[in-house]
Amino acid sequence: MTRHFCTYFDHNFLPKGLALYRSLRVHCPEFTLWVLCLSEEAHRMLSQLALPGVEPIALGEFEEGDEALLAAKGSRSLIEYYFTITPSLPLYIFDRQPGVESLTYLDADLYFFAGPEALFDEIGDASIALISHRFPPNAQEEADSFGKYNVGCLTCRRD
């Protein structure tokens, strides 16, 4: 079964994104990793590498025609804009890849030390899977600032 993942990064984060890719190559037999390239350099490098299972997406292509996203880009800091991209990327892929039934967003600095099947087994038939931050009791300030859920790894189904 082919697993579908997506992430985003610029050329500065490319080594971390490549480490994520390599960990998937070791621990996930069949996958596609869509990478939204946040810089032209990242897109050029990924395109030149032509890594099996990697589908680079140019930022301009991603933003094209999405007026709400472009409005957010104009009114937010760069890091806030990147956070805005997180839920938009799965929608973009679902819109353009009708065969993708389930998609997992991964922060580019994640690394798999084992196969992801245990994660998918736990998700089961759920439509959405979120991961809690699980802050310790003495870190209430962080919990208040960052919210209950971490979007570093989230899975959604087309349903």
PDB file of C-alpha atoms in Angstrom:
ATOM      1  CA  MET A   1       0.000   0.000   0.000  1.00  0.00           C
ATOM      2  CA  THR A   2       1.363   3.388  -0.975  1.00  0.00           C
ATOM      3  CA  ARG A   3       1.380   5.944   1.844  1.00  0.00           C
ATOM      4  CA  HIS A   4       0.973   9.614   1.028  1.00  0.00           C
ATOM      5  CA  PHE A   5       2.841  12.324   2.947  1.00  0.00           C
ATOM      6  CA  CYS A   6       3.404  16.031   2.499  1.00  0.00           C
ATOM      7  CA  THR A   7       5.672  18.638   4.021  1.00  0.00           C
ATOM      8  CA  TYR A   8       7.194  22.018   3.217  1.00  0.00           C
ATOM      9  CA  PHE A   9      10.552  23.690   3.595  1.00  0.00           C
ATOM     10  CA  ASP A  10      12.944  26.177   2.037  1.00  0.00           C
ATOM     11  CA  HIS A  11      16.580  25.668   1.019  1.00  0.00           C
ATOM     12  CA  ASN A  12      17.780  26.372   4.580  1.00  0.00           C
ATOM     13  CA  PHE A  13      15.714  23.444   5.878  1.00  0.00           C
ATOM     14  CA  LEU A  14      16.601  21.150   2.971  1.00  0.00           C
ATOM     15  CA  PRO A  15      19.010  18.938   4.997  1.00  0.00           C
ATOM     16  CA  LYS A  16      16.260  18.238   7.555  1.00  0.00           C
ATOM     17  CA  GLY A  17      13.727  17.551   4.812  1.00  0.00           C
ATOM     18  CA  LEU A  18      16.166  15.147   3.164  1.00  0.00           C
ATOM     19  CA  ALA A  19      16.690  13.370   6.493  1.00  0.00           C
ATOM     20  CA  LEU A  20      12.904  12.942   6.782  1.00  0.00           C
ATOM     21  CA  TYR A  21      12.845  11.548   3.245  1.00  0.00           C
ATOM     22  CA  ARG A  22      15.682   9.114   3.963  1.00  0.00           C
ATOM     23  CA  SER A  23      13.968   7.883   7.121  1.00  0.00           C
ATOM     24  CA  LEU A  24      10.827   7.190   5.088  1.00  0.00           C
ATOM     25  CA  ARG A  25      12.908   5.354   2.466  1.00  0.00           C
ATOM     26  CA  VAL A  26      14.261   3.074   5.193  1.00  0.00           C
ATOM     27  CA  HIS A  27      11.012   2.477   7.080  1.00  0.00           C
ATOM     28  CA  CYS A  28       8.141   2.848   4.604  1.00  0.00           C
ATOM     29  CA  PRO A  29       8.218   0.529   1.580  1.00  0.00           C
ATOM     30  CA  GLU A  30       5.967   2.576  -0.717  1.00  0.00           C
ATOM     31  CA  PHE A  31       5.267   6.275  -0.364  1.00  0.00           C
ATOM     32  CA  THR A  32       4.912   9.586  -2.110  1.00  0.00           C
ATOM     33  CA  LEU A  33       6.197  12.718  -0.380  1.00  0.00           C
ATOM     34  CA  TRP A  34       4.868  15.975  -1.784  1.00  0.00           C
ATOM     35  CA  VAL A  35       7.206  18.821  -0.855  1.00  0.00           C
ATOM     36  CA  LEU A  36       6.025  22.395  -1.049  1.00  0.00           C
ATOM     37  CA  CYS A  37       9.235  24.279  -1.767  1.00  0.00           C
ATOM     38  CA  LEU A  38       9.196  27.619   0.030  1.00  0.00           C
ATOM     39  CA  SER A  39      12.130  28.939  -2.012  1.00  0.00           C
ATOM     40  CA  GLU A  40      13.141  28.654  -5.647  1.00  0.00           C
ATOM     41  CA  GLU A  41      16.470  27.182  -4.516  1.00  0.00           C
ATOM     42  CA  ALA A  42      14.714  24.337  -2.698  1.00  0.00           C
ATOM     43  CA  HIS A  43      12.570  23.605  -5.755  1.00  0.00           C
ATOM     44  CA  ARG A  44      15.574  23.660  -8.069  1.00  0.00           C
ATOM     45  CA  MET A  45      17.606  21.361  -5.798  1.00  0.00           C
ATOM     46  CA  LEU A  46      14.796  18.848  -5.279  1.00  0.00           C
ATOM     47  CA  SER A  47      14.008  18.832  -8.984  1.00  0.00           C
ATOM     48  CA  GLN A  48      17.670  18.181  -9.806  1.00  0.00           C
ATOM     49  CA  LEU A  49      17.927  15.385  -7.231  1.00  0.00           C
ATOM     50  CA  ALA A  50      14.867  13.664  -8.756  1.00  0.00           C
ATOM     51  CA  LEU A  51      14.452  11.483  -5.657  1.00  0.00           C
ATOM     52  CA  PRO A  52      12.128   8.494  -6.081  1.00  0.00           C
ATOM     53  CA  GLY A  53       8.786   9.185  -4.411  1.00  0.00           C
ATOM     54  CA  VAL A  54       9.344  12.954  -4.053  1.00  0.00           C
ATOM     55  CA  GLU A  55       7.047  15.397  -5.837  1.00  0.00           C
ATOM     56  CA  PRO A  56       8.318  18.998  -5.528  1.00  0.00           C
ATOM     57  CA  ILE A  57       5.713  21.769  -5.681  1.00  0.00           C
ATOM     58  CA  ALA A  58       6.754  25.324  -6.542  1.00  0.00           C
ATOM     59  CA  LEU A  59       5.451  27.980  -4.160  1.00  0.00           C
ATOM     60  CA  GLY A  60       4.076  30.098  -7.010  1.00  0.00           C
ATOM     61  CA  GLU A  61       2.121  27.130  -8.360  1.00  0.00           C
ATOM     62  CA  PHE A  62       0.745  26.410  -4.887  1.00  0.00           C
ATOM     63  CA  GLU A  63      -0.350  30.005  -4.287  1.00  0.00           C
ATOM     64  CA  GLU A  64      -1.794  30.563  -7.763  1.00  0.00           C
ATOM     65  CA  GLY A  65      -5.505  31.336  -7.652  1.00  0.00           C
ATOM     66  CA  ASP A  66      -5.810  31.074  -3.858  1.00  0.00           C
ATOM     67  CA  GLU A  67      -6.867  34.627  -3.058  1.00  0.00           C
ATOM     68  CA  ALA A  68      -7.503  33.918   0.642  1.00  0.00           C
ATOM     69  CA  LEU A  69      -4.018  32.460   1.056  1.00  0.00           C
ATOM     70  CA  LEU A  70      -2.423  35.390  -0.768  1.00  0.00           C
ATOM     71  CA  ALA A  71      -4.356  37.842   1.425  1.00  0.00           C
ATOM     72  CA  ALA A  72      -3.017  36.043   4.503  1.00  0.00           C
ATOM     73  CA  LYS A  73       0.493  36.219   3.076  1.00  0.00           C
ATOM     74  CA  GLY A  74       0.173  39.986   2.806  1.00  0.00           C
ATOM     75  CA  SER A  75      -1.030  40.454   6.376  1.00  0.00           C
ATOM     76  CA  ARG A  76       1.127  37.990   8.340  1.00  0.00           C
ATOM     77  CA  SER A  77       4.756  37.557   9.232  1.00  0.00           C
ATOM     78  CA  LEU A  78       6.676  34.942   7.267  1.00  0.00           C
ATOM     79  CA  ILE A  79       6.468  32.343  10.057  1.00  0.00           C
ATOM     80  CA  GLU A  80       2.735  33.033  10.544  1.00  0.00           C
ATOM     81  CA  TYR A  81       2.277  32.570   6.800  1.00  0.00           C
ATOM     82  CA  TYR A  82       4.087  29.232   6.959  1.00  0.00           C
ATOM     83  CA  PHE A  83       1.722  28.133   9.740  1.00  0.00           C
ATOM     84  CA  THR A  84      -1.182  29.163   7.478  1.00  0.00           C
ATOM     85  CA  ILE A  85       0.156  26.889   4.737  1.00  0.00           C
ATOM     86  CA  THR A  86      -0.088  23.769   6.905  1.00  0.00           C
ATOM     87  CA  PRO A  87      -3.840  23.147   6.430  1.00  0.00           C
ATOM     88  CA  SER A  88      -3.792  24.478   2.860  1.00  0.00           C
ATOM     89  CA  LEU A  89      -1.244  21.964   1.598  1.00  0.00           C
ATOM     90  CA  PRO A  90      -3.386  18.828   2.125  1.00  0.00           C
ATOM     91  CA  LEU A  91      -6.336  20.575   0.464  1.00  0.00           C
ATOM     92  CA  TYR A  92      -4.127  21.481  -2.492  1.00  0.00           C
ATOM     93  CA  ILE A  93      -2.975  17.855  -2.875  1.00  0.00           C
ATOM     94  CA  PHE A  94      -6.480  16.403  -2.456  1.00  0.00           C
ATOM     95  CA  ASP A  95      -7.697  18.806  -5.152  1.00  0.00           C
ATOM     96  CA  ARG A  96      -5.019  17.743  -7.638  1.00  0.00           C
ATOM     97  CA  GLN A  97      -4.556  14.071  -6.763  1.00  0.00           C
ATOM     98  CA  PRO A  98      -7.961  12.339  -6.875  1.00  0.00           C
ATOM     99  CA  GLY A  99      -6.436   8.932  -6.070  1.00  0.00           C
ATOM    100  CA  VAL A 100      -5.126  10.060  -2.677  1.00  0.00           C
ATOM    101  CA  GLU A 101      -7.609   8.920  -0.029  1.00  0.00           C
ATOM    102  CA  SER A 102      -5.471   9.590   3.060  1.00  0.00           C
ATOM    103  CA  LEU A 103      -2.667  12.131   3.467  1.00  0.00           C
ATOM    104  CA  THR A 104      -0.301  12.722   6.369  1.00  0.00           C
ATOM    105  CA  TYR A 105       1.311  16.120   6.860  1.00  0.00           C
ATOM    106  CA  LEU A 106       4.752  15.918   8.515  1.00  0.00           C
ATOM    107  CA  ASP A 107       6.917  18.740   9.795  1.00  0.00           C
ATOM    108  CA  ALA A 108      10.123  18.587   7.770  1.00  0.00           C
ATOM    109  CA  ASP A 109      12.258  18.114  10.884  1.00  0.00           C
ATOM    110  CA  LEU A 110      10.615  14.808  11.844  1.00  0.00           C
ATOM    111  CA  TYR A 111      12.497  11.543  11.487  1.00  0.00           C
ATOM    112  CA  PHE A 112      11.204   7.975  11.492  1.00  0.00           C
ATOM    113  CA  PHE A 113      13.147   5.454  13.562  1.00  0.00           C
ATOM    114  CA  ALA A 114      10.622   2.732  12.747  1.00  0.00           C
ATOM    115  CA  GLY A 115       7.855   2.186  10.242  1.00  0.00           C
ATOM    116  CA  PRO A 116       4.759   4.378  10.419  1.00  0.00           C
ATOM    117  CA  GLU A 117       2.341   1.421  10.386  1.00  0.00           C
ATOM    118  CA  ALA A 118       1.772   1.568  14.158  1.00  0.00           C
ATOM    119  CA  LEU A 119       0.608   5.156  13.669  1.00  0.00           C
ATOM    120  CA  PHE A 120      -1.781   4.162  10.888  1.00  0.00           C
ATOM    121  CA  ASP A 121      -3.044   1.188  12.890  1.00  0.00           C
ATOM    122  CA  GLU A 122      -3.929   3.540  15.754  1.00  0.00           C
ATOM    123  CA  ILE A 123      -5.660   5.960  13.387  1.00  0.00           C
ATOM    124  CA  GLY A 124      -7.815   3.143  12.021  1.00  0.00           C
ATOM    125  CA  ASP A 125     -10.772   4.504  10.050  1.00  0.00           C
ATOM    126  CA  ALA A 126     -10.742   7.945  11.697  1.00  0.00           C
ATOM    127  CA  SER A 127     -11.154  10.878   9.331  1.00  0.00           C
ATOM    128  CA  ILE A 128      -8.611  13.064  11.126  1.00  0.00           C
ATOM    129  CA  ALA A 129      -5.728  12.242  13.448  1.00  0.00           C
ATOM    130  CA  LEU A 130      -4.128  14.924  15.613  1.00  0.00           C
ATOM    131  CA  ILE A 131      -1.359  14.653  18.163  1.00  0.00           C
ATOM    132  CA  SER A 132      -1.594  16.346  21.528  1.00  0.00           C
ATOM    133  CA  HIS A 133       1.320  18.456  22.745  1.00  0.00           C
ATOM    134  CA  ARG A 134       1.198  16.580  26.060  1.00  0.00           C
ATOM    135  CA  PHE A 135       2.852  19.369  28.013  1.00  0.00           C
ATOM    136  CA  PRO A 136       3.785  18.394  31.580  1.00  0.00           C
ATOM    137  CA  PRO A 137       1.660  19.883  34.366  1.00  0.00           C
ATOM    138  CA  ASN A 138       4.333  22.475  35.178  1.00  0.00           C
ATOM    139  CA  ALA A 139       4.259  23.844  31.603  1.00  0.00           C
ATOM    140  CA  GLN A 140       0.802  25.389  31.605  1.00  0.00           C
ATOM    141  CA  GLU A 141       2.151  28.618  30.113  1.00  0.00           C
ATOM    142  CA  GLU A 142       3.325  26.751  26.993  1.00  0.00           C
ATOM    143  CA  ALA A 143      -0.001  24.942  26.789  1.00  0.00           C
ATOM    144  CA  ASP A 144      -1.814  28.280  26.927  1.00  0.00           C
ATOM    145  CA  SER A 145       0.460  29.753  24.227  1.00  0.00           C
ATOM    146  CA  PHE A 146       0.623  26.861  21.784  1.00  0.00           C
ATOM    147  CA  GLY A 147      -2.728  25.146  22.273  1.00  0.00           C
ATOM    148  CA  LYS A 148      -3.618  21.561  22.978  1.00  0.00           C
ATOM    149  CA  TYR A 149      -2.624  20.057  19.620  1.00  0.00           C
ATOM    150  CA  ASN A 150       0.624  19.882  17.693  1.00  0.00           C
ATOM    151  CA  VAL A 151       0.244  19.947  13.913  1.00  0.00           C
ATOM    152  CA  GLY A 152       3.708  18.431  13.310  1.00  0.00           C
ATOM    153  CA  CYS A 153       2.046  15.209  12.240  1.00  0.00           C
ATOM    154  CA  LEU A 154      -1.580  15.086  11.166  1.00  0.00           C
ATOM    155  CA  THR A 155      -3.503  12.742   8.958  1.00  0.00           C
ATOM    156  CA  CYS A 156      -6.723  13.468   7.082  1.00  0.00           C
ATOM    157  CA  ARG A 157      -8.887  11.384   4.860  1.00  0.00           C
ATOM    158  CA  ARG A 158     -10.650  12.632   1.780  1.00  0.00           C
ATOM    159  CA  ASP A 159     -14.004  12.010   3.541  1.00  0.00           C
TER     160      ASP A 159
END
